[in-house]
Short mmCIF file of N, CA, C and O in Angstrom, two decimals:
data_model
loop_
_atom_site.label_atom_id
_atom_site.label_comp_id
_atom_site.label_asym_id
_atom_site.label_seq_id
_atom_site.Cartn_x
_atom_site.Cartn_y
_atom_site.Cartn_z
N MET A 1 -6.24 0.25 9.60
CA MET A 1 -6.64 -1.13 9.47
C MET A 1 -6.60 -1.51 8.01
O MET A 1 -7.11 -0.79 7.17
N LEU A 2 -6.00 -2.61 7.70
CA LEU A 2 -5.87 -3.10 6.34
C LEU A 2 -7.01 -4.05 6.05
O LEU A 2 -7.26 -4.97 6.82
N LYS A 3 -7.74 -3.80 4.97
CA LYS A 3 -8.81 -4.70 4.56
C LYS A 3 -8.40 -5.28 3.22
O LYS A 3 -8.15 -4.53 2.27
N ILE A 4 -8.31 -6.59 3.13
CA ILE A 4 -7.85 -7.25 1.91
C ILE A 4 -9.07 -7.70 1.11
O ILE A 4 -9.98 -8.34 1.63
N LEU A 5 -9.05 -7.35 -0.18
CA LEU A 5 -10.14 -7.68 -1.08
C LEU A 5 -9.64 -8.61 -2.18
O LEU A 5 -8.44 -8.66 -2.46
N ASN A 6 -10.52 -9.32 -2.84
CA ASN A 6 -10.16 -10.18 -3.95
C ASN A 6 -9.64 -9.32 -5.10
O ASN A 6 -10.35 -8.46 -5.60
N ALA A 7 -8.41 -9.56 -5.53
CA ALA A 7 -7.78 -8.71 -6.53
C ALA A 7 -8.21 -9.02 -7.95
O ALA A 7 -8.10 -8.18 -8.81
N SER A 8 -8.67 -10.23 -8.21
CA SER A 8 -9.03 -10.61 -9.57
C SER A 8 -10.30 -11.45 -9.60
O SER A 8 -10.25 -12.65 -9.85
N PRO A 9 -11.45 -10.86 -9.35
CA PRO A 9 -12.69 -11.64 -9.40
C PRO A 9 -12.84 -12.30 -10.77
O PRO A 9 -12.58 -11.68 -11.79
N GLY A 10 -13.21 -13.58 -10.78
CA GLY A 10 -13.38 -14.29 -12.03
C GLY A 10 -12.11 -14.89 -12.59
O GLY A 10 -12.13 -15.58 -13.59
N PHE A 11 -10.96 -14.63 -12.00
CA PHE A 11 -9.69 -15.17 -12.45
C PHE A 11 -9.17 -16.17 -11.43
O PHE A 11 -8.08 -16.04 -10.89
N GLY A 12 -9.97 -17.16 -11.11
CA GLY A 12 -9.55 -18.16 -10.14
C GLY A 12 -9.97 -17.77 -8.73
O GLY A 12 -10.62 -16.75 -8.51
N ALA A 13 -9.56 -18.59 -7.81
CA ALA A 13 -9.95 -18.39 -6.42
C ALA A 13 -9.17 -17.24 -5.80
O ALA A 13 -8.01 -17.02 -6.12
N PRO A 14 -9.81 -16.53 -4.87
CA PRO A 14 -9.09 -15.49 -4.14
C PRO A 14 -7.96 -16.12 -3.33
O PRO A 14 -8.02 -17.29 -2.96
N LEU A 15 -6.93 -15.34 -3.05
CA LEU A 15 -5.84 -15.81 -2.20
C LEU A 15 -6.36 -15.98 -0.78
O LEU A 15 -7.10 -15.14 -0.29
N ASN A 16 -5.96 -17.07 -0.14
CA ASN A 16 -6.31 -17.21 1.27
C ASN A 16 -5.36 -16.35 2.09
O ASN A 16 -4.46 -15.71 1.54
N GLU A 17 -5.54 -16.32 3.40
CA GLU A 17 -4.73 -15.43 4.24
C GLU A 17 -3.24 -15.72 4.14
O GLU A 17 -2.44 -14.80 3.99
N GLN A 18 -2.85 -16.99 4.18
CA GLN A 18 -1.42 -17.33 4.11
C GLN A 18 -0.85 -17.02 2.73
O GLN A 18 0.26 -16.52 2.60
N GLU A 19 -1.61 -17.27 1.67
CA GLU A 19 -1.16 -16.93 0.32
C GLU A 19 -0.99 -15.42 0.16
O GLU A 19 -0.07 -14.95 -0.50
N THR A 20 -1.88 -14.66 0.77
CA THR A 20 -1.79 -13.21 0.73
C THR A 20 -0.52 -12.73 1.44
O THR A 20 0.22 -11.89 0.91
N VAL A 21 -0.26 -13.26 2.63
CA VAL A 21 0.95 -12.90 3.37
C VAL A 21 2.19 -13.26 2.56
O VAL A 21 3.13 -12.46 2.42
N ASN A 22 2.21 -14.46 1.98
CA ASN A 22 3.35 -14.88 1.15
C ASN A 22 3.54 -13.94 -0.03
O ASN A 22 4.67 -13.55 -0.36
N PHE A 23 2.46 -13.57 -0.68
CA PHE A 23 2.53 -12.68 -1.83
C PHE A 23 3.11 -11.32 -1.44
O PHE A 23 3.96 -10.77 -2.13
N LEU A 24 2.64 -10.79 -0.31
CA LEU A 24 3.08 -9.46 0.13
C LEU A 24 4.51 -9.44 0.66
O LEU A 24 5.16 -8.39 0.66
N THR A 25 5.02 -10.57 1.13
CA THR A 25 6.34 -10.59 1.75
C THR A 25 7.45 -11.14 0.87
O THR A 25 8.62 -10.92 1.16
N THR A 26 7.13 -11.84 -0.21
CA THR A 26 8.19 -12.47 -1.00
C THR A 26 8.44 -11.80 -2.33
O THR A 26 9.44 -12.06 -2.96
N GLY A 27 7.55 -10.95 -2.77
CA GLY A 27 7.70 -10.32 -4.08
C GLY A 27 8.52 -9.05 -4.04
O GLY A 27 8.83 -8.51 -2.99
N LYS A 28 8.89 -8.60 -5.21
CA LYS A 28 9.61 -7.32 -5.37
C LYS A 28 8.78 -6.40 -6.26
O LYS A 28 9.27 -5.84 -7.23
N LEU A 29 7.52 -6.30 -5.94
CA LEU A 29 6.60 -5.51 -6.74
C LEU A 29 6.36 -4.15 -6.09
O LEU A 29 6.60 -3.97 -4.90
N ASN A 30 5.88 -3.22 -6.87
CA ASN A 30 5.49 -1.91 -6.35
C ASN A 30 4.06 -1.95 -5.86
O ASN A 30 3.23 -2.70 -6.36
N ILE A 31 3.78 -1.08 -4.91
CA ILE A 31 2.40 -0.81 -4.53
C ILE A 31 1.96 0.38 -5.38
O ILE A 31 2.75 1.29 -5.66
N HIS A 32 0.74 0.37 -5.84
CA HIS A 32 0.15 1.51 -6.54
C HIS A 32 -0.83 2.11 -5.53
O HIS A 32 -1.87 1.53 -5.24
N LEU A 33 -0.44 3.26 -5.00
CA LEU A 33 -1.18 3.90 -3.92
C LEU A 33 -2.04 5.01 -4.50
O LEU A 33 -1.53 5.93 -5.13
N GLY A 34 -3.33 4.91 -4.28
CA GLY A 34 -4.25 5.93 -4.76
C GLY A 34 -4.59 6.92 -3.66
O GLY A 34 -4.99 6.51 -2.56
N THR A 35 -4.41 8.20 -3.94
CA THR A 35 -4.78 9.27 -3.02
C THR A 35 -5.67 10.26 -3.77
O THR A 35 -5.85 10.16 -4.98
N VAL A 36 -6.19 11.24 -3.05
CA VAL A 36 -7.04 12.26 -3.64
C VAL A 36 -6.38 13.61 -3.44
O VAL A 36 -5.96 13.95 -2.33
N ASP A 37 -6.27 14.39 -4.53
CA ASP A 37 -5.59 15.69 -4.41
C ASP A 37 -6.56 16.77 -3.94
O ASP A 37 -7.73 16.52 -3.66
N GLU A 38 -6.03 18.00 -3.86
CA GLU A 38 -6.79 19.12 -3.32
C GLU A 38 -8.01 19.50 -4.16
O GLU A 38 -8.93 20.16 -3.69
N LYS A 39 -8.05 19.06 -5.42
CA LYS A 39 -9.20 19.33 -6.30
C LYS A 39 -10.19 18.17 -6.32
O LYS A 39 -11.17 18.20 -7.04
N GLY A 40 -9.87 17.12 -5.54
CA GLY A 40 -10.75 15.95 -5.51
C GLY A 40 -10.44 14.93 -6.59
O GLY A 40 -11.21 13.99 -6.78
N HIS A 41 -9.33 15.13 -7.29
CA HIS A 41 -8.94 14.21 -8.36
C HIS A 41 -8.09 13.07 -7.81
O HIS A 41 -7.27 13.29 -6.92
N PRO A 42 -8.26 11.87 -8.37
CA PRO A 42 -7.44 10.75 -7.91
C PRO A 42 -6.00 10.87 -8.43
O PRO A 42 -5.78 11.36 -9.53
N ASN A 43 -5.05 10.46 -7.62
CA ASN A 43 -3.64 10.38 -8.01
C ASN A 43 -3.17 8.96 -7.69
O ASN A 43 -3.47 8.44 -6.61
N ILE A 44 -2.42 8.37 -8.60
CA ILE A 44 -1.85 7.03 -8.39
C ILE A 44 -0.34 7.20 -8.27
O ILE A 44 0.29 7.84 -9.10
N HIS A 45 0.21 6.59 -7.21
CA HIS A 45 1.63 6.75 -6.91
C HIS A 45 2.27 5.37 -6.78
O HIS A 45 2.04 4.68 -5.78
N PRO A 46 3.07 4.91 -7.76
CA PRO A 46 3.79 3.66 -7.56
C PRO A 46 4.93 3.87 -6.56
O PRO A 46 5.57 4.93 -6.56
N ALA A 47 5.15 2.91 -5.70
CA ALA A 47 6.19 3.06 -4.68
C ALA A 47 6.60 1.68 -4.17
O ALA A 47 5.84 0.71 -4.27
N TRP A 48 7.78 1.62 -3.57
CA TRP A 48 8.19 0.41 -2.87
C TRP A 48 7.43 0.36 -1.56
O TRP A 48 7.07 1.39 -1.00
N TYR A 49 7.21 -0.86 -1.06
CA TYR A 49 6.49 -1.01 0.19
C TYR A 49 7.13 -2.08 1.05
O TYR A 49 7.93 -2.90 0.58
N TYR A 50 6.78 -2.06 2.32
CA TYR A 50 7.16 -3.10 3.27
C TYR A 50 5.89 -3.56 3.97
O TYR A 50 5.11 -2.74 4.46
N TYR A 51 5.66 -4.88 4.00
CA TYR A 51 4.49 -5.42 4.68
C TYR A 51 4.93 -5.97 6.03
O TYR A 51 5.76 -6.87 6.10
N ASP A 52 4.36 -5.43 7.10
CA ASP A 52 4.65 -5.85 8.47
C ASP A 52 3.66 -6.95 8.84
O ASP A 52 2.47 -6.68 9.06
N THR A 53 4.14 -8.19 8.90
CA THR A 53 3.27 -9.33 9.18
C THR A 53 2.77 -9.35 10.62
O THR A 53 1.71 -9.91 10.89
N VAL A 54 3.51 -8.76 11.54
CA VAL A 54 3.11 -8.76 12.95
C VAL A 54 1.90 -7.84 13.16
O VAL A 54 0.94 -8.21 13.83
N ASN A 55 1.96 -6.65 12.59
CA ASN A 55 0.90 -5.66 12.79
C ASN A 55 -0.09 -5.58 11.63
O ASN A 55 -1.00 -4.75 11.65
N ASN A 56 0.13 -6.40 10.58
CA ASN A 56 -0.75 -6.43 9.42
C ASN A 56 -0.90 -5.03 8.80
O ASN A 56 -1.99 -4.54 8.58
N ARG A 57 0.25 -4.40 8.55
CA ARG A 57 0.28 -3.05 7.99
C ARG A 57 1.25 -2.98 6.81
O ARG A 57 2.25 -3.68 6.77
N ILE A 58 0.93 -2.09 5.89
CA ILE A 58 1.80 -1.81 4.76
C ILE A 58 2.42 -0.44 4.99
O ILE A 58 1.71 0.53 5.29
N TYR A 59 3.75 -0.36 4.84
CA TYR A 59 4.46 0.90 4.99
C TYR A 59 5.06 1.31 3.65
O TYR A 59 5.56 0.48 2.90
N VAL A 60 4.99 2.60 3.36
CA VAL A 60 5.57 3.19 2.16
C VAL A 60 6.47 4.33 2.59
O VAL A 60 6.05 5.19 3.37
N GLU A 61 7.70 4.32 2.10
CA GLU A 61 8.62 5.41 2.41
C GLU A 61 8.58 6.43 1.29
O GLU A 61 8.62 6.08 0.11
N THR A 62 8.52 7.69 1.67
CA THR A 62 8.51 8.77 0.68
C THR A 62 9.00 10.05 1.36
O THR A 62 9.17 10.09 2.57
N SER A 63 9.18 11.08 0.57
CA SER A 63 9.67 12.34 1.14
C SER A 63 8.52 13.17 1.69
O SER A 63 7.36 12.97 1.35
N LYS A 64 8.87 14.13 2.55
CA LYS A 64 7.87 15.03 3.11
C LYS A 64 7.25 15.91 2.04
O LYS A 64 6.13 16.38 2.20
N GLN A 65 7.98 16.15 0.94
CA GLN A 65 7.50 17.03 -0.12
C GLN A 65 6.78 16.29 -1.24
O GLN A 65 6.33 16.90 -2.20
N ALA A 66 6.64 14.97 -1.15
CA ALA A 66 6.01 14.20 -2.21
C ALA A 66 4.52 14.55 -2.32
O ALA A 66 3.87 14.90 -1.34
N LYS A 67 4.00 14.43 -3.51
CA LYS A 67 2.58 14.71 -3.75
C LYS A 67 1.69 13.81 -2.90
O LYS A 67 0.68 14.25 -2.34
N LYS A 68 2.06 12.54 -2.77
CA LYS A 68 1.24 11.63 -1.96
C LYS A 68 1.21 12.06 -0.50
O LYS A 68 0.19 11.97 0.16
N THR A 69 2.33 12.58 0.01
CA THR A 69 2.38 13.06 1.39
C THR A 69 1.46 14.27 1.54
O THR A 69 0.68 14.35 2.50
N TYR A 70 1.55 15.18 0.61
CA TYR A 70 0.68 16.37 0.63
C TYR A 70 -0.79 15.95 0.61
O TYR A 70 -1.60 16.44 1.39
N ASN A 71 -1.12 15.03 -0.29
CA ASN A 71 -2.51 14.56 -0.40
C ASN A 71 -2.97 13.91 0.90
O ASN A 71 -4.10 14.13 1.34
N LEU A 72 -2.11 13.10 1.51
CA LEU A 72 -2.49 12.38 2.73
C LEU A 72 -2.67 13.32 3.92
O LEU A 72 -3.42 13.00 4.84
N ARG A 73 -2.00 14.45 3.91
CA ARG A 73 -2.20 15.42 4.99
C ARG A 73 -3.61 16.00 4.93
O ARG A 73 -4.17 16.40 5.94
N LYS A 74 -4.19 16.04 3.74
CA LYS A 74 -5.54 16.60 3.55
C LYS A 74 -6.63 15.53 3.64
O LYS A 74 -7.76 15.83 4.02
N ASN A 75 -6.29 14.29 3.24
CA ASN A 75 -7.28 13.22 3.18
C ASN A 75 -6.55 11.89 3.36
O ASN A 75 -5.78 11.49 2.50
N GLU A 76 -6.80 11.22 4.47
CA GLU A 76 -6.05 10.00 4.81
C GLU A 76 -6.56 8.74 4.11
O GLU A 76 -5.97 7.68 4.24
N ASN A 77 -7.64 8.86 3.33
CA ASN A 77 -8.18 7.69 2.64
C ASN A 77 -7.28 7.29 1.48
O ASN A 77 -6.85 8.13 0.69
N VAL A 78 -7.00 5.99 1.38
CA VAL A 78 -6.18 5.46 0.30
C VAL A 78 -6.82 4.21 -0.28
O VAL A 78 -7.63 3.54 0.37
N TYR A 79 -6.46 3.94 -1.51
CA TYR A 79 -6.76 2.67 -2.16
C TYR A 79 -5.42 2.18 -2.67
O TYR A 79 -4.59 2.97 -3.11
N PHE A 80 -5.21 0.87 -2.62
CA PHE A 80 -3.94 0.35 -3.09
C PHE A 80 -4.13 -0.90 -3.91
O PHE A 80 -5.14 -1.60 -3.80
N CYS A 81 -3.13 -1.17 -4.74
CA CYS A 81 -3.11 -2.38 -5.55
C CYS A 81 -1.66 -2.82 -5.68
O CYS A 81 -0.78 -2.01 -6.00
N ILE A 82 -1.41 -4.08 -5.41
CA ILE A 82 -0.10 -4.69 -5.63
C ILE A 82 -0.40 -5.90 -6.50
O ILE A 82 -1.13 -6.81 -6.08
N ASP A 83 0.09 -5.91 -7.74
CA ASP A 83 -0.22 -7.04 -8.61
C ASP A 83 0.98 -7.47 -9.41
O ASP A 83 1.86 -6.69 -9.72
N ASP A 84 0.99 -8.75 -9.72
CA ASP A 84 2.05 -9.36 -10.53
C ASP A 84 1.54 -9.42 -11.97
O ASP A 84 0.53 -10.07 -12.24
N PRO A 85 2.23 -8.76 -12.91
CA PRO A 85 1.76 -8.73 -14.29
C PRO A 85 2.05 -10.03 -15.06
O PRO A 85 1.72 -10.13 -16.24
N ASN A 86 2.69 -10.99 -14.41
CA ASN A 86 3.06 -12.24 -15.08
C ASN A 86 2.13 -13.37 -14.66
O ASN A 86 1.76 -13.48 -13.50
N PRO A 87 1.78 -14.24 -15.64
CA PRO A 87 0.94 -15.40 -15.31
C PRO A 87 1.65 -16.32 -14.33
O PRO A 87 2.88 -16.44 -14.41
N PRO A 88 0.96 -16.97 -13.44
CA PRO A 88 -0.46 -16.80 -13.17
C PRO A 88 -0.68 -15.49 -12.42
O PRO A 88 -0.01 -15.21 -11.43
N TYR A 89 -1.57 -14.66 -12.92
CA TYR A 89 -1.80 -13.34 -12.36
C TYR A 89 -2.29 -13.44 -10.93
O TYR A 89 -3.19 -14.19 -10.62
N LYS A 90 -1.64 -12.66 -10.06
CA LYS A 90 -2.04 -12.59 -8.66
C LYS A 90 -1.96 -11.13 -8.23
O LYS A 90 -1.22 -10.35 -8.81
N GLY A 91 -2.67 -10.82 -7.19
CA GLY A 91 -2.60 -9.47 -6.67
C GLY A 91 -3.39 -9.31 -5.39
O GLY A 91 -4.17 -10.16 -5.01
N VAL A 92 -3.12 -8.19 -4.76
CA VAL A 92 -3.82 -7.82 -3.53
C VAL A 92 -4.20 -6.36 -3.69
O VAL A 92 -3.39 -5.53 -4.10
N ARG A 93 -5.43 -6.07 -3.35
CA ARG A 93 -5.86 -4.67 -3.38
C ARG A 93 -6.74 -4.41 -2.17
O ARG A 93 -7.28 -5.32 -1.57
N GLY A 94 -6.84 -3.16 -1.83
CA GLY A 94 -7.65 -2.83 -0.67
C GLY A 94 -7.73 -1.34 -0.47
O GLY A 94 -7.23 -0.55 -1.26
N LYS A 95 -8.37 -0.96 0.62
CA LYS A 95 -8.50 0.45 0.95
C LYS A 95 -8.35 0.60 2.44
O LYS A 95 -8.50 -0.36 3.20
N GLY A 96 -8.01 1.81 2.84
CA GLY A 96 -7.83 2.04 4.26
C GLY A 96 -7.51 3.49 4.54
O GLY A 96 -7.67 4.35 3.68
N ASN A 97 -7.02 3.73 5.74
CA ASN A 97 -6.61 5.06 6.17
C ASN A 97 -5.11 5.05 6.38
O ASN A 97 -4.58 4.14 7.02
N ALA A 98 -4.45 6.06 5.86
CA ALA A 98 -3.00 6.16 5.99
C ALA A 98 -2.65 7.14 7.11
O ALA A 98 -3.38 8.09 7.38
N ARG A 99 -1.54 6.86 7.76
CA ARG A 99 -0.98 7.77 8.76
C ARG A 99 0.43 8.13 8.33
O ARG A 99 1.16 7.28 7.82
N ILE A 100 0.82 9.36 8.58
CA ILE A 100 2.18 9.81 8.27
C ILE A 100 2.99 9.74 9.56
O ILE A 100 2.62 10.33 10.58
N HIS A 101 4.10 9.01 9.49
CA HIS A 101 5.01 8.90 10.63
C HIS A 101 6.26 9.73 10.31
O HIS A 101 6.97 9.42 9.37
N GLU A 102 6.51 10.75 11.10
CA GLU A 102 7.68 11.60 10.87
C GLU A 102 8.77 11.37 11.91
O GLU A 102 9.82 11.99 11.82
N ASP A 103 8.53 10.48 12.85
CA ASP A 103 9.52 10.17 13.88
C ASP A 103 10.61 9.29 13.29
O ASP A 103 10.37 8.15 12.89
N ILE A 104 11.82 9.80 13.21
CA ILE A 104 12.94 9.08 12.61
C ILE A 104 13.20 7.76 13.32
O ILE A 104 13.56 6.77 12.68
N ASN A 105 12.99 7.70 14.62
CA ASN A 105 13.21 6.47 15.36
C ASN A 105 12.20 5.39 14.99
O ASN A 105 12.48 4.20 15.09
N PHE A 106 11.01 5.79 14.59
CA PHE A 106 10.00 4.85 14.11
C PHE A 106 10.31 4.42 12.68
O PHE A 106 10.18 3.25 12.32
N ASN A 107 10.74 5.37 11.85
CA ASN A 107 10.89 5.13 10.41
C ASN A 107 12.14 4.34 10.03
O ASN A 107 12.08 3.51 9.13
N VAL A 108 13.25 4.59 10.67
CA VAL A 108 14.52 3.97 10.25
C VAL A 108 14.47 2.45 10.28
O VAL A 108 14.87 1.81 9.31
N PRO A 109 13.97 1.81 11.33
CA PRO A 109 13.94 0.34 11.30
C PRO A 109 13.08 -0.23 10.18
O PRO A 109 13.37 -1.29 9.65
N ILE A 110 12.03 0.47 9.81
CA ILE A 110 11.16 0.01 8.73
C ILE A 110 11.85 0.21 7.38
O ILE A 110 11.82 -0.67 6.52
N ALA A 111 12.45 1.38 7.20
CA ALA A 111 13.11 1.69 5.92
C ALA A 111 14.28 0.76 5.68
O ALA A 111 14.56 0.36 4.59
#
């Protein structure tokens, strides 16, 4: 489940639902995905993402051997941030649980 939080408190009004969807679907920005490693340390992983407007989910493609994949196998909790570094500054951040999909028939249409 994706929970959307105000990305820039004090920097103007939060994005409404439609502005959030527009931001997630029209930009070419990276997601910064936060995971926790085997020692309990945070890891930040920039990656390309796809936002599924029908299911309200964010998908990230990566390899089976990636550090983020390894971390997610141990702890599915994630924090993410997608932000535009150019004025007017906008962004979306949140936290949730990640699932790893290894079924090629599920992954190919998304990728």
